[in-house]
Each structure stands twice: as C-alpha cells, then as structure tokens.
CSV table of C-alpha atoms in Angstrom, one decimal:
chain,number,residue,atom,x,y,z
A,1,UNK,CA,3.7,-25.8,15.3
A,2,UNK,CA,6.0,-23.7,13.4
A,3,UNK,CA,5.6,-22.8,10.0
A,4,UNK,CA,8.9,-20.5,8.6
A,5,UNK,CA,7.5,-18.0,5.9
A,6,UNK,CA,11.1,-16.1,5.2
A,7,UNK,CA,11.3,-17.0,1.7
A,8,UNK,CA,7.7,-15.3,1.4
A,9,UNK,CA,7.1,-12.2,-0.2
A,10,UNK,CA,6.4,-9.0,1.0
A,11,UNK,CA,3.2,-7.7,2.3
A,12,UNK,CA,1.4,-5.0,2.0
A,13,UNK,CA,-1.1,-4.2,4.7
A,14,UNK,CA,-3.9,-1.5,4.6
A,15,UNK,CA,-4.1,-0.3,8.4
A,16,UNK,CA,-7.9,1.2,9.8
A,17,UNK,CA,-6.5,4.6,8.7
A,18,UNK,CA,-5.8,3.9,4.8
A,19,UNK,CA,-1.9,4.1,5.4
A,20,UNK,CA,-0.3,1.0,3.8
A,21,UNK,CA,3.0,-0.6,5.7
A,22,UNK,CA,4.8,-3.2,3.9
A,23,UNK,CA,5.4,-6.2,5.9
A,24,UNK,CA,7.5,-9.6,5.5
A,25,UNK,CA,6.3,-12.6,6.3
A,26,UNK,CA,8.6,-14.2,9.2
A,27,UNK,CA,6.7,-17.4,10.7
A,28,UNK,CA,3.3,-19.1,10.7
A,29,UNK,CA,2.1,-20.6,14.6
A,30,UNK,CA,-0.7,-22.8,14.8
A,31,UNK,CA,-2.1,-23.2,18.4
A,32,UNK,CA,-5.1,-25.3,18.1
A,33,UNK,CA,-7.3,-25.3,14.8
A,34,UNK,CA,-6.3,-22.0,14.6
A,35,UNK,CA,-2.9,-19.9,12.4
A,36,UNK,CA,-1.4,-17.0,13.3
A,37,UNK,CA,1.1,-14.7,11.2
A,38,UNK,CA,4.4,-12.9,12.6
A,39,UNK,CA,5.2,-10.2,10.5
A,40,UNK,CA,8.1,-7.6,10.7
A,41,UNK,CA,9.2,-4.6,8.5
A,42,UNK,CA,11.8,-6.1,5.7
A,43,UNK,CA,14.3,-2.9,6.8
A,44,UNK,CA,16.9,-4.3,8.6
A,45,UNK,CA,16.7,-1.3,10.8
A,46,UNK,CA,13.2,-2.7,12.3
A,47,UNK,CA,13.0,-4.7,14.7
A,48,UNK,CA,9.1,-4.6,15.7
A,49,UNK,CA,7.2,-8.0,14.6
A,50,UNK,CA,3.2,-7.7,14.3
A,51,UNK,CA,1.0,-10.7,15.6
A,52,UNK,CA,-2.3,-11.7,13.8
A,53,UNK,CA,-4.7,-14.2,13.4
A,54,UNK,CA,-4.0,-15.7,9.7
A,55,UNK,CA,-6.9,-17.1,7.7
A,56,UNK,CA,-7.0,-18.0,3.8
A,57,UNK,CA,-9.6,-17.8,2.1
A,58,UNK,CA,-8.2,-19.3,-0.9
A,59,UNK,CA,-4.8,-19.6,-2.7
A,60,UNK,CA,-4.4,-15.4,-3.3
A,61,UNK,CA,-6.6,-13.8,-0.7
A,62,UNK,CA,-5.7,-14.0,3.0
A,63,UNK,CA,-7.3,-12.6,6.0
A,64,UNK,CA,-5.4,-10.4,8.9
A,65,UNK,CA,-7.3,-9.7,12.2
A,66,UNK,CA,-6.5,-8.4,15.3
A,67,UNK,CA,-5.6,-11.2,18.7
A,68,UNK,CA,-7.7,-9.5,20.5
A,69,UNK,CA,-8.2,-12.2,22.9
A,70,UNK,CA,-4.7,-12.1,26.1
A,71,UNK,CA,-4.4,-15.6,26.3
A,72,UNK,CA,-3.9,-16.6,22.8
A,73,UNK,CA,-2.0,-13.5,22.4
A,74,UNK,CA,0.5,-14.6,25.4
A,75,UNK,CA,0.6,-18.2,23.9
A,76,UNK,CA,1.2,-16.7,20.4
A,77,UNK,CA,4.2,-14.7,21.6
A,78,UNK,CA,5.5,-17.8,23.7
A,79,UNK,CA,5.2,-19.5,20.7
A,80,UNK,CA,7.3,-17.1,19.2
A,81,UNK,CA,9.7,-16.8,21.2
A,82,UNK,CA,10.4,-20.5,21.0
A,83,UNK,CA,11.1,-19.8,17.0
A,84,UNK,CA,12.8,-16.9,17.6
A,85,UNK,CA,15.4,-19.2,19.6
A,86,UNK,CA,16.0,-21.5,17.2
A,87,UNK,CA,16.6,-19.2,14.6
A,88,UNK,CA,19.3,-17.6,17.0
A,89,UNK,CA,21.5,-21.2,17.7
A,90,UNK,CA,20.8,-22.0,14.2
A,91,UNK,CA,23.2,-19.2,13.6
C-alpha cells in the first residue's frame, strides 16, 4: 500500500555524526502493521533514495529508524519499485 508524500515539505534530518541533510518525502509504504518512508534530496541532480521505518508519535513529531532486517528492506524496495514504475507510467 502506498501513500504519495511528494506534496509534503522538506525534512531536515540530523545524522549520527550531527551533520544534517535535507530530504523530501516521496512515498510512505505500508507493510503489515508498519510504515516505511522513502526520501530523496530535493535537488533534481540527486537520484539517491533513502528508506526508513516511519513512526509518527503525534502530528508534529516523527521518528525514523534504520531498516536493519534484510527481508523487510527487500520488501520495502519491491513496493517502492512498484510505486516508482506507476509514477513513470503516468508521465
């Protein structure tokens, strides 16, 4: 299941080394009872996509967790590919 997030604002993430990166949400992917977020740079030159488990604590606070399980990551990537292929087909 997908929820298109491209209309959302830019997010600033603080990384483990305290550096920051700005990312734009692309899509929320739901697998079983968990949600995963695909993010990319707002820069059109970047083709990198980052995937995190997404936990919403309240309307203004979210938590992004690394996806540590390879099988879950593979399932998220498969769903993202389906969503991405649908986006290409619409263009």
